[in-house]
Amino acid sequence: GRLFGLMPHPEAYIHRTHHPRWTRQPELPEEGMGLWLYINAVKYIREELL
């Protein structure tokens, strides 16, 4: 079968409070960068595969 792996794990930072420096960087966006991987994956599947 196929295996898809990413390091570091993008799901580790889906909300700003998951970021290791969130208390020292209040300007971090509410949605973490890792969340966009999943948002874009769902968008692609809906638009291209369904």
Short mmCIF file of C-alpha atoms in Angstrom, two decimals:
data_model
loop_
_atom_site.label_atom_id
_atom_site.label_comp_id
_atom_site.label_asym_id
_atom_site.label_seq_id
_atom_site.Cartn_x
_atom_site.Cartn_y
_atom_site.Cartn_z
CA GLY A 1 0.00 0.00 0.00
CA ARG A 2 0.89 3.65 0.10
CA LEU A 3 2.29 5.47 3.08
CA PHE A 4 2.10 9.23 3.62
CA GLY A 5 4.21 10.60 6.43
CA LEU A 6 5.26 14.08 7.47
CA MET A 7 7.79 15.22 10.03
CA PRO A 8 7.35 17.26 12.09
CA HIS A 9 3.76 16.28 12.63
CA PRO A 10 1.53 19.05 11.23
CA GLU A 11 -1.32 18.14 13.57
CA ALA A 12 0.86 19.10 16.53
CA TYR A 13 0.07 22.77 15.90
CA ILE A 14 -3.56 23.23 14.90
CA HIS A 15 -4.39 25.88 17.51
CA ARG A 16 -2.21 28.71 18.81
CA THR A 17 -2.16 27.26 22.34
CA HIS A 18 -0.40 24.17 20.96
CA HIS A 19 2.60 26.25 19.89
CA PRO A 20 5.51 26.02 22.36
CA ARG A 21 5.86 29.82 22.57
CA TRP A 22 2.19 30.76 22.59
CA THR A 23 2.41 32.57 25.95
CA ARG A 24 5.34 34.69 24.72
CA GLN A 25 3.97 35.35 21.23
CA PRO A 26 0.43 36.72 21.54
CA GLU A 27 0.48 37.66 17.84
CA LEU A 28 0.24 33.99 16.77
CA PRO A 29 -2.85 33.34 14.64
CA GLU A 30 -5.75 31.52 16.31
CA GLU A 31 -5.53 28.70 13.76
CA GLY A 32 -2.18 26.97 13.66
CA MET A 33 -0.31 26.26 10.43
CA GLY A 34 -0.93 22.53 10.76
CA LEU A 35 -4.67 23.02 10.46
CA TRP A 36 -4.29 24.34 6.91
CA LEU A 37 -2.93 21.00 5.75
CA TYR A 38 -6.24 19.38 6.66
CA ILE A 39 -8.40 22.25 5.41
CA ASN A 40 -6.69 22.13 2.03
CA ALA A 41 -6.88 18.33 1.85
CA VAL A 42 -10.65 18.37 2.46
CA LYS A 43 -11.10 21.19 -0.06
CA TYR A 44 -9.15 19.27 -2.71
CA ILE A 45 -11.11 16.06 -2.13
CA ARG A 46 -14.45 17.89 -2.33
CA GLU A 47 -13.52 19.80 -5.49
CA GLU A 48 -11.52 17.20 -7.40
CA LEU A 49 -12.52 13.73 -6.26
CA LEU A 50 -16.20 13.85 -5.31
#
